[in-house]
GROMACS .gro file of C-alpha atoms in nm:
model
  260
    1MET     CA    1  -0.007  -0.001  -0.005
    2ARG     CA    2   0.272   0.247   0.091
    3ALA     CA    3   0.450   0.188  -0.245
    4ILE     CA    4   0.138   0.228  -0.455
    5VAL     CA    5   0.047   0.550  -0.283
    6TRP     CA    6   0.388   0.680  -0.281
    7ARG     CA    7   0.399   0.604  -0.659
    8GLU     CA    8   0.084   0.786  -0.720
    9LEU     CA    9   0.205   1.092  -0.525
   10LEU     CA   10   0.531   1.092  -0.729
   11LYS     CA   11   0.356   1.074  -1.054
   12PHE     CA   12   0.115   1.356  -0.946
   13SER     CA   13   0.400   1.579  -0.840
   14ARG     CA   14   0.559   1.548  -1.192
   15GLN     CA   15   0.225   1.654  -1.358
   16SER     CA   16   0.207   2.008  -1.260
   17GLY     CA   17  -0.083   2.080  -1.494
   18ARG     CA   18  -0.298   1.827  -1.332
   19LEU     CA   19  -0.336   2.022  -1.008
   20VAL     CA   20  -0.412   2.345  -1.208
   21SER     CA   21  -0.671   2.180  -1.417
   22ALA     CA   22  -0.826   2.023  -1.102
   23LEU     CA   23  -0.865   2.366  -0.947
   24VAL     CA   24  -0.980   2.569  -1.255
   25ARG     CA   25  -1.323   2.403  -1.275
   26PRO     CA   26  -1.432   2.454  -0.900
   27LEU     CA   27  -1.277   2.814  -0.899
   28LEU     CA   28  -1.450   2.917  -1.206
   29TRP     CA   29  -1.787   2.825  -1.046
   30LEU     CA   30  -1.692   3.001  -0.717
   31ALA     CA   31  -1.554   3.317  -0.903
   32VAL     CA   32  -1.811   3.353  -1.185
   33PHE     CA   33  -2.128   3.165  -1.104
   34ALA     CA   34  -2.138   3.242  -0.738
   35ALA     CA   35  -2.079   3.614  -0.823
   36GLY     CA   36  -2.366   3.609  -1.073
   37PHE     CA   37  -2.600   3.443  -0.849
   38ARG     CA   38  -2.517   3.602  -0.521
   39ASN     CA   39  -2.812   3.840  -0.526
   40VAL     CA   40  -3.044   3.607  -0.722
   41PHE     CA   41  -3.013   3.295  -0.533
   42GLY     CA   42  -3.051   3.348  -0.149
   43VAL     CA   43  -3.018   3.063   0.091
   44ALA     CA   44  -3.259   3.084   0.372
   45VAL     CA   45  -3.192   2.990   0.741
   46VAL     CA   46  -3.194   2.614   0.736
   47GLU     CA   47  -2.969   2.354   0.882
   48PRO     CA   48  -2.660   2.371   0.921
   49TYR     CA   49  -2.670   2.745   0.894
   50ASP     CA   50  -2.766   2.971   1.190
   51SER     CA   51  -2.828   3.280   0.952
   52TYR     CA   52  -2.858   3.383   0.602
   53ILE     CA   53  -2.537   3.314   0.397
   54PRO     CA   54  -2.410   3.424   0.062
   55TYR     CA   55  -2.420   3.175  -0.232
   56ASP     CA   56  -2.058   3.133  -0.255
   57VAL     CA   57  -2.047   3.003   0.107
   58TYR     CA   58  -2.324   2.743   0.031
   59ILE     CA   59  -2.160   2.614  -0.279
   60ALA     CA   60  -1.814   2.582  -0.144
   61PRO     CA   61  -1.871   2.221   0.024
   62GLY     CA   62  -2.022   2.126  -0.311
   63LEU     CA   63  -1.725   2.239  -0.504
   64VAL     CA   64  -1.498   2.050  -0.272
   65GLY     CA   65  -1.717   1.744  -0.350
   66MET     CA   66  -1.671   1.832  -0.716
   67VAL     CA   67  -1.281   1.797  -0.670
   68LEU     CA   68  -1.325   1.463  -0.514
   69LEU     CA   69  -1.584   1.353  -0.776
   70PHE     CA   70  -1.374   1.446  -1.073
   71ASN     CA   71  -1.056   1.295  -0.922
   72GLY     CA   72  -1.230   0.971  -0.832
   73MET     CA   73  -1.351   0.946  -1.184
   74GLN     CA   74  -1.018   1.029  -1.336
   75SER     CA   75  -0.856   0.751  -1.126
   76SER     CA   76  -1.088   0.504  -1.303
   77LEU     CA   77  -0.934   0.621  -1.638
   78ALA     CA   78  -0.587   0.558  -1.497
   79MET     CA   79  -0.698   0.215  -1.378
   80VAL     CA   80  -0.816   0.119  -1.725
   81TYR     CA   81  -0.487   0.220  -1.867
   82ASP     CA   82  -0.286   0.051  -1.588
   83ARG     CA   83  -0.483  -0.258  -1.624
   84GLU     CA   84  -0.408  -0.298  -1.987
   85MET     CA   85  -0.043  -0.201  -1.988
   86GLY     CA   86   0.079  -0.039  -1.674
   87LEU     CA   87   0.118  -0.123  -1.308
   88MET     CA   88  -0.207  -0.287  -1.246
   89ARG     CA   89  -0.130  -0.545  -1.517
   90LEU     CA   90   0.160  -0.673  -1.304
   91LEU     CA   91  -0.011  -0.632  -0.970
   92LEU     CA   92  -0.316  -0.831  -1.088
   93THR     CA   93  -0.088  -1.139  -1.139
   94ALA     CA   94   0.095  -1.093  -0.801
   95PRO     CA   95   0.020  -1.350  -0.536
   96LEU     CA   96  -0.161  -1.090  -0.330
   97PRO     CA   97  -0.525  -1.062  -0.211
   98ARG     CA   98  -0.713  -0.898  -0.486
   99PRO     CA   99  -0.904  -0.669  -0.249
  100TRP     CA  100  -0.591  -0.557  -0.092
  101ILE     CA  101  -0.444  -0.438  -0.428
  102LEU     CA  102  -0.759  -0.259  -0.491
  103LEU     CA  103  -0.774  -0.102  -0.142
  104SER     CA  104  -0.416   0.026  -0.204
  105LYS     CA  105  -0.526   0.192  -0.525
  106LEU     CA  106  -0.829   0.328  -0.358
  107MET     CA  107  -0.622   0.480  -0.082
  108ALA     CA  108  -0.384   0.648  -0.322
  109THR     CA  109  -0.683   0.800  -0.512
  110ALA     CA  110  -0.820   0.938  -0.171
  111VAL     CA  111  -0.492   1.085  -0.079
  112LEU     CA  112  -0.474   1.272  -0.417
  113SER     CA  113  -0.826   1.381  -0.389
  114LEU     CA  114  -0.779   1.519  -0.040
  115ALA     CA  115  -0.460   1.712  -0.144
  116GLN     CA  116  -0.649   1.871  -0.435
  117ALA     CA  117  -0.940   1.961  -0.205
  118ALA     CA  118  -0.714   2.122   0.046
  119ALA     CA  119  -0.552   2.318  -0.230
  120PHE     CA  120  -0.910   2.445  -0.329
  121VAL     CA  121  -1.010   2.543   0.026
  122ILE     CA  122  -0.693   2.746   0.061
  123VAL     CA  123  -0.735   2.927  -0.277
  124ALA     CA  124  -1.107   2.981  -0.201
  125ALA     CA  125  -1.010   3.144   0.134
  126LEU     CA  126  -0.772   3.381  -0.043
  127LEU     CA  127  -1.059   3.475  -0.277
  128GLY     CA  128  -1.279   3.558   0.025
  129THR     CA  129  -1.472   3.246   0.075
  130GLU     CA  130  -1.393   3.123   0.421
  131LEU     CA  131  -1.518   2.824   0.583
  132PRO     CA  132  -1.472   2.740   0.955
  133VAL     CA  133  -1.284   2.435   0.866
  134LEU     CA  134  -1.015   2.456   1.138
  135GLU     CA  135  -1.282   2.500   1.408
  136HIS     CA  136  -1.408   2.143   1.339
  137LEU     CA  137  -1.114   1.988   1.163
  138GLY     CA  138  -1.163   1.632   1.293
  139PRO     CA  139  -1.525   1.597   1.167
  140VAL     CA  140  -1.444   1.765   0.834
  141LEU     CA  141  -1.148   1.529   0.764
  142LEU     CA  142  -1.357   1.229   0.858
  143ALA     CA  143  -1.631   1.346   0.619
  144ALA     CA  144  -1.391   1.436   0.346
  145VAL     CA  145  -1.186   1.108   0.370
  146CYS     CA  146  -1.505   0.899   0.361
  147GLY     CA  147  -1.643   1.100   0.063
  148ALA     CA  148  -1.316   1.064  -0.124
  149LEU     CA  149  -1.311   0.688  -0.064
  150MET     CA  150  -1.678   0.639  -0.177
  151LEU     CA  151  -1.617   0.831  -0.499
  152GLY     CA  152  -1.284   0.656  -0.562
  153ALA     CA  153  -1.469   0.318  -0.504
  154LEU     CA  154  -1.732   0.423  -0.762
  155GLY     CA  155  -1.450   0.495  -1.001
  156LEU     CA  156  -1.301   0.171  -0.931
  157LEU     CA  157  -1.644  -0.006  -1.003
  158LEU     CA  158  -1.667   0.180  -1.329
  159SER     CA  159  -1.319   0.056  -1.430
  160VAL     CA  160  -1.436  -0.291  -1.411
  161HIS     CA  161  -1.691  -0.232  -1.694
  162ILE     CA  162  -1.486   0.010  -1.910
  163LYS     CA  163  -1.284  -0.230  -2.133
  164GLN     CA  164  -1.127   0.050  -2.360
  165LEU     CA  165  -1.004   0.399  -2.316
  166GLU     CA  166  -1.235   0.511  -2.603
  167ASN     CA  167  -1.547   0.428  -2.401
  168PHE     CA  168  -1.441   0.640  -2.107
  169ALA     CA  169  -1.569   0.979  -2.211
  170GLY     CA  170  -1.921   0.857  -2.289
  171THR     CA  171  -1.933   0.669  -1.955
  172MET     CA  172  -1.825   0.979  -1.764
  173ASN     CA  173  -2.085   1.183  -1.925
  174PHE     CA  174  -2.361   0.958  -1.787
  175VAL     CA  175  -2.203   0.952  -1.444
  176ILE     CA  176  -2.035   1.264  -1.351
  177PHE     CA  177  -2.272   1.535  -1.471
  178PRO     CA  178  -2.598   1.369  -1.365
  179MET     CA  179  -2.446   1.294  -1.025
  180TYR     CA  180  -2.315   1.636  -0.973
  181PHE     CA  181  -2.607   1.850  -1.102
  182MET     CA  182  -2.867   1.622  -0.940
  183SER     CA  183  -2.746   1.674  -0.599
  184THR     CA  184  -2.724   1.948  -0.332
  185ALA     CA  185  -2.387   2.072  -0.449
  186LEU     CA  186  -2.543   2.394  -0.601
  187TYR     CA  187  -2.890   2.423  -0.462
  188PRO     CA  188  -3.053   2.289  -0.159
  189LEU     CA  189  -3.322   2.026  -0.163
  190TRP     CA  190  -3.595   2.246  -0.055
  191LYS     CA  191  -3.536   2.465  -0.368
  192LEU     CA  192  -3.596   2.158  -0.601
  193GLU     CA  193  -3.919   2.068  -0.403
  194GLU     CA  194  -4.027   2.423  -0.406
  195SER     CA  195  -3.980   2.456  -0.787
  196GLY     CA  196  -4.187   2.160  -0.864
  197ALA     CA  197  -3.906   1.952  -1.016
  198GLU     CA  198  -4.033   1.655  -0.822
  199TRP     CA  199  -3.842   1.383  -1.020
  200VAL     CA  200  -3.515   1.576  -0.984
  201TYR     CA  201  -3.580   1.630  -0.625
  202GLN     CA  202  -3.626   1.251  -0.562
  203ILE     CA  203  -3.315   1.162  -0.760
  204ALA     CA  204  -3.111   1.416  -0.557
  205ARG     CA  205  -3.259   1.269  -0.241
  206PHE     CA  206  -3.110   0.927  -0.313
  207ASN     CA  207  -2.806   1.044  -0.482
  208PRO     CA  208  -2.495   0.925  -0.280
  209PHE     CA  209  -2.305   1.235  -0.395
  210THR     CA  210  -2.566   1.447  -0.222
  211HIS     CA  211  -2.506   1.276   0.106
  212ALA     CA  212  -2.136   1.310   0.071
  213VAL     CA  213  -2.168   1.684   0.016
  214GLU     CA  214  -2.412   1.723   0.293
  215TRP     CA  215  -2.193   1.529   0.542
  216MET     CA  216  -1.919   1.767   0.470
  217ARG     CA  217  -2.135   2.078   0.489
  218PHE     CA  218  -2.270   1.978   0.820
  219ALA     CA  219  -1.924   1.877   0.955
  220VAL     CA  220  -1.784   2.226   0.866
  221TYR     CA  221  -2.035   2.366   1.124
  222GLY     CA  222  -2.016   2.087   1.373
  223LYS     CA  223  -2.362   1.972   1.311
  224ASP     CA  224  -2.510   1.617   1.304
  225ALA     CA  225  -2.548   1.514   0.938
  226GLY     CA  226  -2.825   1.261   1.004
  227ILE     CA  227  -2.817   0.956   0.783
  228SER     CA  228  -2.580   1.095   0.528
  229PRO     CA  229  -2.259   0.927   0.693
  230TRP     CA  230  -2.442   0.593   0.689
  231ILE     CA  231  -2.546   0.622   0.315
  232VAL     CA  232  -2.186   0.722   0.221
  233LEU     CA  233  -2.028   0.440   0.408
  234GLY     CA  234  -2.281   0.194   0.275
  235THR     CA  235  -2.214   0.302  -0.085
  236LEU     CA  236  -1.843   0.276  -0.020
  237ALA     CA  237  -1.871  -0.079   0.106
  238LEU     CA  238  -2.097  -0.179  -0.179
  239CYS     CA  239  -1.897  -0.028  -0.460
  240PHE     CA  240  -1.576  -0.168  -0.327
  241LEU     CA  241  -1.715  -0.515  -0.285
  242VAL     CA  242  -1.858  -0.531  -0.641
  243ALA     CA  243  -1.537  -0.397  -0.774
  244SER     CA  244  -1.332  -0.666  -0.598
  245TRP     CA  245  -1.578  -0.922  -0.728
  246GLY     CA  246  -1.547  -0.783  -1.069
  247TYR     CA  247  -1.171  -0.780  -1.070
  248ASP     CA  248  -1.162  -1.162  -0.987
  249PRO     CA  249  -1.014  -1.345  -1.281
  250GLN     CA  250  -1.253  -1.624  -1.248
  251ARG     CA  251  -1.546  -1.388  -1.275
  252GLY     CA  252  -1.541  -1.015  -1.373
  253PHE     CA  253  -1.337  -0.879  -1.657
  254GLY     CA  254  -1.094  -1.174  -1.671
  255ALA     CA  255  -1.357  -1.424  -1.758
  256LEU     CA  256  -1.486  -1.184  -2.006
  257THR     CA  257  -1.148  -1.153  -2.160
  258LYS     CA  258  -1.130  -1.533  -2.185
  259ARG     CA  259  -1.454  -1.543  -2.382
  260GLY     CA  260  -1.314  -1.271  -2.613
   0.00000   0.00000   0.00000
């Protein structure tokens, strides 16, 4: 695990443009969209807030979730490549428990996700969007780590079914964008219900990404996130178990390869 995590960190440190590209997307939302909707979209006094807040403060946890989501999905692209011609091709033939190898890759993905999320929070604070993260650092770290692991496990699961890099873009369009926009990252649930978008509201309610964002949002203010932590942890366990099953050479993609 130490070797795999260290390898991913070294690879990331040599790709200076990767951090910049990971920060441009959420910072664009924060600097442009939040400014445009600041006076149009007000967030009422609802949990976990004790007063009215500006829109940029509301979407900041959602943008942290965006960083975690995109890095988790990007890791699945790296898994497809590594499985065909890189490190994973060798690791999958090693006499090691298959779930341990996948857990090591998942931990590496989570470490990179958290590093990028921390960089975003720092830059957002420099732009004037400050969150009381340091006041509740323990709960915030727990929520962010579990969210990163859940989204990384989802990417791991997707990599089981993506056989070629050419299929990656289409798969991501059917996963990333619906998961992000049909969540509470950009607007609260009560706004969706109030607007009459019932089917969007119901999807957002059961979207695991919604609960990852809400757990982080409540943790920032030291509030109880309700059932959100349990949904995140349950989704993490389910995705990891199914991915481990899929990477078994007697089932999963190994058997599919044998059948051509």
